[in-house]
CSV table of C-alpha atoms in Angstrom, one decimal:
chain,number,residue,atom,x,y,z
P,1,UNK,CA,42.4,123.8,-5.2
P,2,UNK,CA,39.7,121.7,-3.3
P,3,UNK,CA,40.3,118.2,-2.8
P,4,UNK,CA,38.9,115.4,-4.7
P,5,UNK,CA,36.8,112.7,-3.4
P,6,UNK,CA,36.6,109.1,-3.9
P,7,UNK,CA,32.9,107.9,-3.0
P,8,UNK,CA,31.8,104.4,-2.6
P,9,UNK,CA,28.6,103.0,-1.5
P,10,UNK,CA,25.5,100.8,-2.7
P,11,UNK,CA,26.1,99.1,-5.9
P,12,UNK,CA,29.7,100.2,-6.1
P,13,UNK,CA,30.8,97.9,-3.3
P,14,UNK,CA,30.1,95.1,-5.6
P,15,UNK,CA,33.3,95.6,-7.5
P,16,UNK,CA,35.2,94.8,-4.4
P,17,UNK,CA,36.3,91.5,-2.8
P,18,UNK,CA,34.2,89.8,0.2
P,19,UNK,CA,35.8,87.5,2.8
P,20,UNK,CA,32.9,86.0,4.7
P,21,UNK,CA,31.0,89.2,4.2
P,22,UNK,CA,28.1,90.0,1.6
P,23,UNK,CA,25.9,92.9,0.6
P,24,UNK,CA,22.7,93.5,2.4
P,25,UNK,CA,21.1,94.1,-1.1
P,26,UNK,CA,22.4,95.2,-4.6
P,27,UNK,CA,22.0,98.8,-3.7
P,28,UNK,CA,23.0,98.2,0.4
P,29,UNK,CA,26.0,98.0,2.6
P,30,UNK,CA,28.5,95.6,3.5
P,31,UNK,CA,27.8,93.3,6.5
P,32,UNK,CA,29.0,90.0,7.7
P,33,UNK,CA,27.9,87.1,5.5
P,34,UNK,CA,25.2,84.7,7.1
P,35,UNK,CA,26.3,81.2,8.0
P,36,UNK,CA,23.8,80.1,5.0
P,37,UNK,CA,21.8,81.9,2.2
P,38,UNK,CA,20.5,80.8,-1.0
P,39,UNK,CA,19.2,83.3,-3.8
P,40,UNK,CA,18.5,80.4,-6.2
P,41,UNK,CA,20.3,81.7,-8.9
P,42,UNK,CA,21.1,78.5,-10.7
P,43,UNK,CA,19.2,75.5,-12.3
P,44,UNK,CA,19.4,72.9,-9.7
P,45,UNK,CA,19.1,72.7,-5.9
P,46,UNK,CA,22.3,73.7,-4.2
P,47,UNK,CA,24.4,71.4,-2.0
P,48,UNK,CA,23.4,73.2,1.1
P,49,UNK,CA,20.0,71.7,1.0
P,50,UNK,CA,18.9,68.3,1.9
P,51,UNK,CA,15.5,67.2,0.1
P,52,UNK,CA,13.0,64.9,1.3
P,53,UNK,CA,10.0,63.7,-1.0
P,54,UNK,CA,6.7,63.1,0.9
P,55,UNK,CA,5.3,61.2,-2.1
P,56,UNK,CA,6.1,59.8,-5.4
P,57,UNK,CA,6.8,62.5,-7.8
P,58,UNK,CA,7.4,65.2,-5.2
P,59,UNK,CA,10.0,67.6,-6.4
P,60,UNK,CA,12.1,70.6,-5.4
P,61,UNK,CA,12.7,72.6,-8.7
P,62,UNK,CA,15.1,75.7,-9.2
P,63,UNK,CA,14.2,77.9,-12.0
P,64,UNK,CA,14.0,81.7,-12.6
P,65,UNK,CA,15.6,82.7,-9.4
P,66,UNK,CA,13.2,80.7,-7.3
P,67,UNK,CA,12.9,77.2,-5.8
P,68,UNK,CA,9.4,75.5,-6.1
P,69,UNK,CA,8.7,72.6,-3.6
P,70,UNK,CA,5.9,70.2,-4.1
P,71,UNK,CA,5.1,67.3,-2.1
P,72,UNK,CA,8.4,67.3,-0.4
P,73,UNK,CA,10.5,69.4,1.8
P,74,UNK,CA,14.1,71.0,1.8
P,75,UNK,CA,16.2,71.8,4.9
P,76,UNK,CA,19.3,73.5,5.0
P,77,UNK,CA,22.4,71.3,6.0
P,78,UNK,CA,23.7,74.2,8.3
P,79,UNK,CA,21.9,74.6,11.4
P,80,UNK,CA,20.6,77.9,12.7
P,81,UNK,CA,22.1,77.7,15.7
P,82,UNK,CA,20.7,80.9,18.1
P,83,UNK,CA,19.6,82.5,15.0
P,84,UNK,CA,16.5,83.0,13.0
P,85,UNK,CA,15.6,82.5,9.4
P,86,UNK,CA,14.0,84.8,6.9
P,87,UNK,CA,12.8,84.4,3.2
P,88,UNK,CA,10.8,85.8,0.5
P,89,UNK,CA,8.4,83.1,0.0
P,90,UNK,CA,5.3,82.3,-1.6
P,91,UNK,CA,2.5,80.3,0.0
P,92,UNK,CA,0.1,78.3,-2.4
P,93,UNK,CA,-3.3,77.5,-1.7
P,94,UNK,CA,-2.6,74.1,-0.2
P,95,UNK,CA,-2.8,72.3,2.9
P,96,UNK,CA,0.3,72.0,5.1
P,97,UNK,CA,2.9,74.3,3.4
P,98,UNK,CA,5.5,75.4,5.7
P,99,UNK,CA,8.6,77.8,6.2
P,100,UNK,CA,10.7,78.2,9.1
P,101,UNK,CA,12.9,76.5,11.3
P,102,UNK,CA,12.6,72.7,12.0
P,103,UNK,CA,14.4,69.6,12.9
P,104,UNK,CA,12.0,67.6,10.7
P,105,UNK,CA,8.3,67.2,10.0
P,106,UNK,CA,7.6,63.5,9.7
P,107,UNK,CA,6.3,63.2,13.4
P,108,UNK,CA,5.5,65.7,16.0
P,109,UNK,CA,7.0,63.8,18.6
P,110,UNK,CA,10.5,63.8,18.4
P,111,UNK,CA,10.9,66.9,16.3
P,112,UNK,CA,11.1,70.7,17.1
P,113,UNK,CA,10.0,73.7,14.8
P,114,UNK,CA,8.9,77.2,14.7
P,115,UNK,CA,7.2,77.8,11.3
P,116,UNK,CA,4.8,79.6,9.2
P,117,UNK,CA,2.2,77.3,7.7
P,118,UNK,CA,-1.2,76.6,6.5
P,119,UNK,CA,-2.4,73.6,8.4
P,120,UNK,CA,-5.1,71.7,7.2
P,121,UNK,CA,-6.7,75.0,5.5
P,122,UNK,CA,-5.9,76.3,1.9
P,123,UNK,CA,-6.3,80.1,2.8
P,124,UNK,CA,-5.1,80.8,6.4
P,125,UNK,CA,-1.8,81.5,7.5
P,126,UNK,CA,-0.7,80.2,11.1
P,127,UNK,CA,2.3,80.8,13.4
P,128,UNK,CA,3.4,77.3,14.5
P,129,UNK,CA,5.6,76.0,17.1
P,130,UNK,CA,6.5,72.4,18.1
P,131,UNK,CA,8.4,71.3,21.1
P,132,UNK,CA,8.7,67.4,21.0
P,133,UNK,CA,4.9,67.0,20.5
P,134,UNK,CA,3.6,69.8,22.3
P,135,UNK,CA,2.2,72.1,19.7
P,136,UNK,CA,1.1,75.6,19.4
P,137,UNK,CA,-0.7,77.2,16.4
P,138,UNK,CA,-1.9,80.6,16.1
P,139,UNK,CA,-3.8,82.0,13.3
P,140,UNK,CA,-2.6,85.0,11.7
P,141,UNK,CA,-5.5,85.4,9.2
P,142,UNK,CA,-5.9,85.3,5.5
P,143,UNK,CA,-3.0,83.6,3.6
P,144,UNK,CA,-1.3,86.4,1.8
P,145,UNK,CA,-1.1,86.2,-1.7
P,146,UNK,CA,2.4,86.3,-3.8
P,147,UNK,CA,5.8,86.7,-2.3
P,148,UNK,CA,6.2,88.1,1.3
P,149,UNK,CA,9.1,88.2,3.4
P,150,UNK,CA,8.6,86.0,6.3
P,151,UNK,CA,11.0,86.0,9.4
P,152,UNK,CA,11.1,83.4,12.4
P,153,UNK,CA,13.3,85.3,14.9
P,154,UNK,CA,14.3,83.5,18.3
P,155,UNK,CA,13.7,85.9,21.5
P,156,UNK,CA,13.9,85.4,25.1
P,157,UNK,CA,11.6,82.6,26.0
P,158,UNK,CA,10.1,82.1,22.6
P,159,UNK,CA,10.0,82.9,19.0
P,160,UNK,CA,8.8,85.9,17.1
P,161,UNK,CA,6.9,85.7,13.9
P,162,UNK,CA,7.2,88.9,11.3
P,163,UNK,CA,5.5,89.3,7.8
P,164,UNK,CA,7.3,92.2,5.8
P,165,UNK,CA,9.0,93.3,9.0
P,166,UNK,CA,6.0,93.7,10.9
P,167,UNK,CA,5.6,91.6,14.2
P,168,UNK,CA,2.5,89.3,13.7
P,169,UNK,CA,2.7,87.3,17.0
P,170,UNK,CA,5.0,85.8,19.7
P,171,UNK,CA,4.9,82.4,20.7
P,172,UNK,CA,6.6,81.2,24.1
P,173,UNK,CA,8.7,78.0,23.8
P,174,UNK,CA,12.0,76.6,24.9
P,175,UNK,CA,13.8,74.2,22.4
P,176,UNK,CA,16.3,72.0,24.1
P,177,UNK,CA,19.9,72.9,23.2
P,178,UNK,CA,20.7,70.1,21.3
P,179,UNK,CA,17.8,70.5,18.9
P,180,UNK,CA,19.4,71.4,15.2
P,181,UNK,CA,16.9,73.6,13.8
P,182,UNK,CA,17.6,74.3,10.1
P,183,UNK,CA,15.9,76.6,7.5
P,184,UNK,CA,12.9,74.5,6.1
P,185,UNK,CA,10.5,74.6,3.4
P,186,UNK,CA,8.0,72.3,2.7
P,187,UNK,CA,4.4,71.4,0.9
P,188,UNK,CA,2.9,68.0,1.8
P,189,UNK,CA,0.7,68.1,-1.4
P,190,UNK,CA,1.2,68.5,-5.2
P,191,UNK,CA,0.5,72.4,-4.6
P,192,UNK,CA,3.8,74.0,-4.5
P,193,UNK,CA,5.2,76.5,-2.1
P,194,UNK,CA,7.9,78.9,-3.7
P,195,UNK,CA,11.0,80.9,-2.4
P,196,UNK,CA,13.0,83.6,-4.2
P,197,UNK,CA,15.8,83.6,-1.1
P,198,UNK,CA,16.1,82.2,2.1
P,199,UNK,CA,18.8,83.0,4.7
P,200,UNK,CA,19.7,82.1,8.1
P,201,UNK,CA,19.9,85.2,10.8
P,202,UNK,CA,23.3,84.4,12.1
P,203,UNK,CA,26.3,85.7,10.9
P,204,UNK,CA,29.9,84.6,10.5
P,205,UNK,CA,32.2,85.9,13.5
P,206,UNK,CA,34.4,87.9,11.4
P,207,UNK,CA,35.0,88.9,7.9
P,208,UNK,CA,36.8,91.3,5.5
P,209,UNK,CA,35.7,93.5,2.5
P,210,UNK,CA,38.4,95.0,0.3
P,211,UNK,CA,37.6,97.6,-2.0
P,212,UNK,CA,38.6,98.0,-5.7
P,213,UNK,CA,41.4,99.6,-6.5
P,214,UNK,CA,41.1,103.5,-7.0
P,215,UNK,CA,43.0,105.3,-9.8
P,216,UNK,CA,43.7,108.9,-9.5
P,217,UNK,CA,45.0,109.1,-12.9
P,218,UNK,CA,48.6,110.7,-11.4
P,219,UNK,CA,50.2,111.1,-8.2
P,220,UNK,CA,47.8,111.8,-5.4
P,221,UNK,CA,48.3,112.9,-1.9
P,222,UNK,CA,45.5,111.3,0.1
P,223,UNK,CA,43.5,113.3,2.8
P,224,UNK,CA,40.9,112.3,5.3
P,225,UNK,CA,38.7,109.0,5.2
P,226,UNK,CA,35.1,109.2,6.6
P,227,UNK,CA,32.5,106.5,6.3
P,228,UNK,CA,29.0,106.0,7.4
P,229,UNK,CA,28.2,102.5,9.6
P,230,UNK,CA,26.0,100.7,12.2
P,231,UNK,CA,28.3,99.2,14.9
P,232,UNK,CA,25.9,97.7,17.3
P,233,UNK,CA,27.2,96.6,20.8
P,234,UNK,CA,29.4,93.5,20.7
P,235,UNK,CA,30.6,94.1,17.2
P,236,UNK,CA,33.3,95.9,15.9
P,237,UNK,CA,34.2,97.6,12.2
P,238,UNK,CA,38.2,98.9,11.6
P,239,UNK,CA,39.2,100.5,8.4
P,240,UNK,CA,42.7,100.2,6.7
P,241,UNK,CA,44.3,101.7,3.5
P,242,UNK,CA,47.3,100.9,1.3
P,243,UNK,CA,48.7,102.9,-1.7
P,244,UNK,CA,51.1,102.3,-4.7
P,245,UNK,CA,51.8,103.3,-8.3
P,246,UNK,CA,51.3,99.9,-9.8
P,247,UNK,CA,47.7,99.2,-11.2
P,248,UNK,CA,47.5,95.9,-9.2
P,249,UNK,CA,48.9,95.6,-5.4
P,250,UNK,CA,52.1,94.1,-5.4
P,251,UNK,CA,55.0,94.2,-3.4
P,252,UNK,CA,55.8,97.7,-4.3
P,253,UNK,CA,52.7,98.8,-2.5
P,254,UNK,CA,52.6,100.2,1.1
P,255,UNK,CA,51.5,97.7,3.7
P,256,UNK,CA,48.1,98.2,5.4
P,257,UNK,CA,47.7,101.2,7.7
P,258,UNK,CA,44.7,101.7,9.9
P,259,UNK,CA,42.6,104.9,9.7
P,260,UNK,CA,40.1,106.4,11.9
P,261,UNK,CA,36.7,107.7,10.8
P,262,UNK,CA,37.2,111.4,9.9
P,263,UNK,CA,40.9,110.9,10.3
P,264,UNK,CA,43.8,111.5,8.0
P,265,UNK,CA,44.8,108.8,5.4
P,266,UNK,CA,48.8,107.9,6.4
P,267,UNK,CA,49.4,105.5,3.2
P,268,UNK,CA,51.9,107.4,1.1
P,269,UNK,CA,51.1,109.5,-2.2
P,270,UNK,CA,50.8,107.4,-5.0
P,271,UNK,CA,48.3,107.2,-8.1
P,272,UNK,CA,46.5,103.9,-6.8
P,273,UNK,CA,44.6,103.6,-3.3
P,274,UNK,CA,42.5,100.8,-1.8
P,275,UNK,CA,40.8,100.4,1.7
P,276,UNK,CA,40.1,97.1,3.5
P,277,UNK,CA,37.0,96.7,6.2
P,278,UNK,CA,37.5,94.3,9.0
P,279,UNK,CA,34.4,93.3,11.1
P,280,UNK,CA,33.8,91.0,13.8
P,281,UNK,CA,30.9,90.0,16.3
P,282,UNK,CA,30.6,88.1,19.4
P,283,UNK,CA,26.8,87.6,18.9
P,284,UNK,CA,25.8,85.6,15.7
P,285,UNK,CA,22.5,87.4,15.4
P,286,UNK,CA,24.4,90.9,15.0
P,287,UNK,CA,26.5,92.3,12.4
P,288,UNK,CA,28.1,95.7,11.9
P,289,UNK,CA,27.2,97.1,8.3
P,290,UNK,CA,29.5,99.2,6.3
P,291,UNK,CA,27.0,102.1,4.4
P,292,UNK,CA,29.3,104.5,2.4
P,293,UNK,CA,33.0,105.8,2.4
P,294,UNK,CA,34.6,109.0,1.3
P,295,UNK,CA,38.2,109.5,0.8
P,296,UNK,CA,39.8,112.9,-0.1
P,297,UNK,CA,42.6,113.3,-2.1
P,298,UNK,CA,44.4,116.1,-4.2
């Protein structure tokens, strides 16, 4: 008889357990978790943000899955390190609205930033870099309306500025090693700037994803395991399986056993099976991504 297949991918991963890993999107793959991210799902600003009011009545409010910042700024308490930042941001038609990486905005001298912003305009988007008072501002044209994905990415000798994945400009700049750039969102006026999500583009050094328990509804002999994944240089991805006859893994289950992509699952026959993916990276700007898996059984 032909083998049955236990397939997983996309939203099915959501039933598993994440240890310093996360979904790339609700229907995407599993990757190492960013060192900081916020989807603004609650009703108050999370503890990972430090707010600063620019004027009396300045606010940073969370509602409906987004944050709205007016006459104030919020900065992540986690620095970006060597990584960048990305966010789904909607700029309002206000002066001095900002999103990107920064140490602070109170002065140019003594601070460092690589950001998108409106400068003194209400209808133009700029890429902006400041290195201790030495500033560069590049016009990117008309200010986009609504939410778009803005990314500030460090590269050798400078910073790339991308909108919806399209490179708009690269500005040459070198930040000192001690400059603790953080994810930052700011509006100096009462016109709010909003964000649906913000995340640092730096990954945890290692993590695991453990699948849900698969129930074959009877004793099963496990066949081959295959998966699709992206594994950039400097990263690793390994898969292990275990099996048992109790619905919840316990001491009667087998130990974790490695399996190669396309290889035979060596876990003993049983009603239940589970797999675990272990990921590592030596470059915080890179992560492997586990996209889908198929395990044959009969």
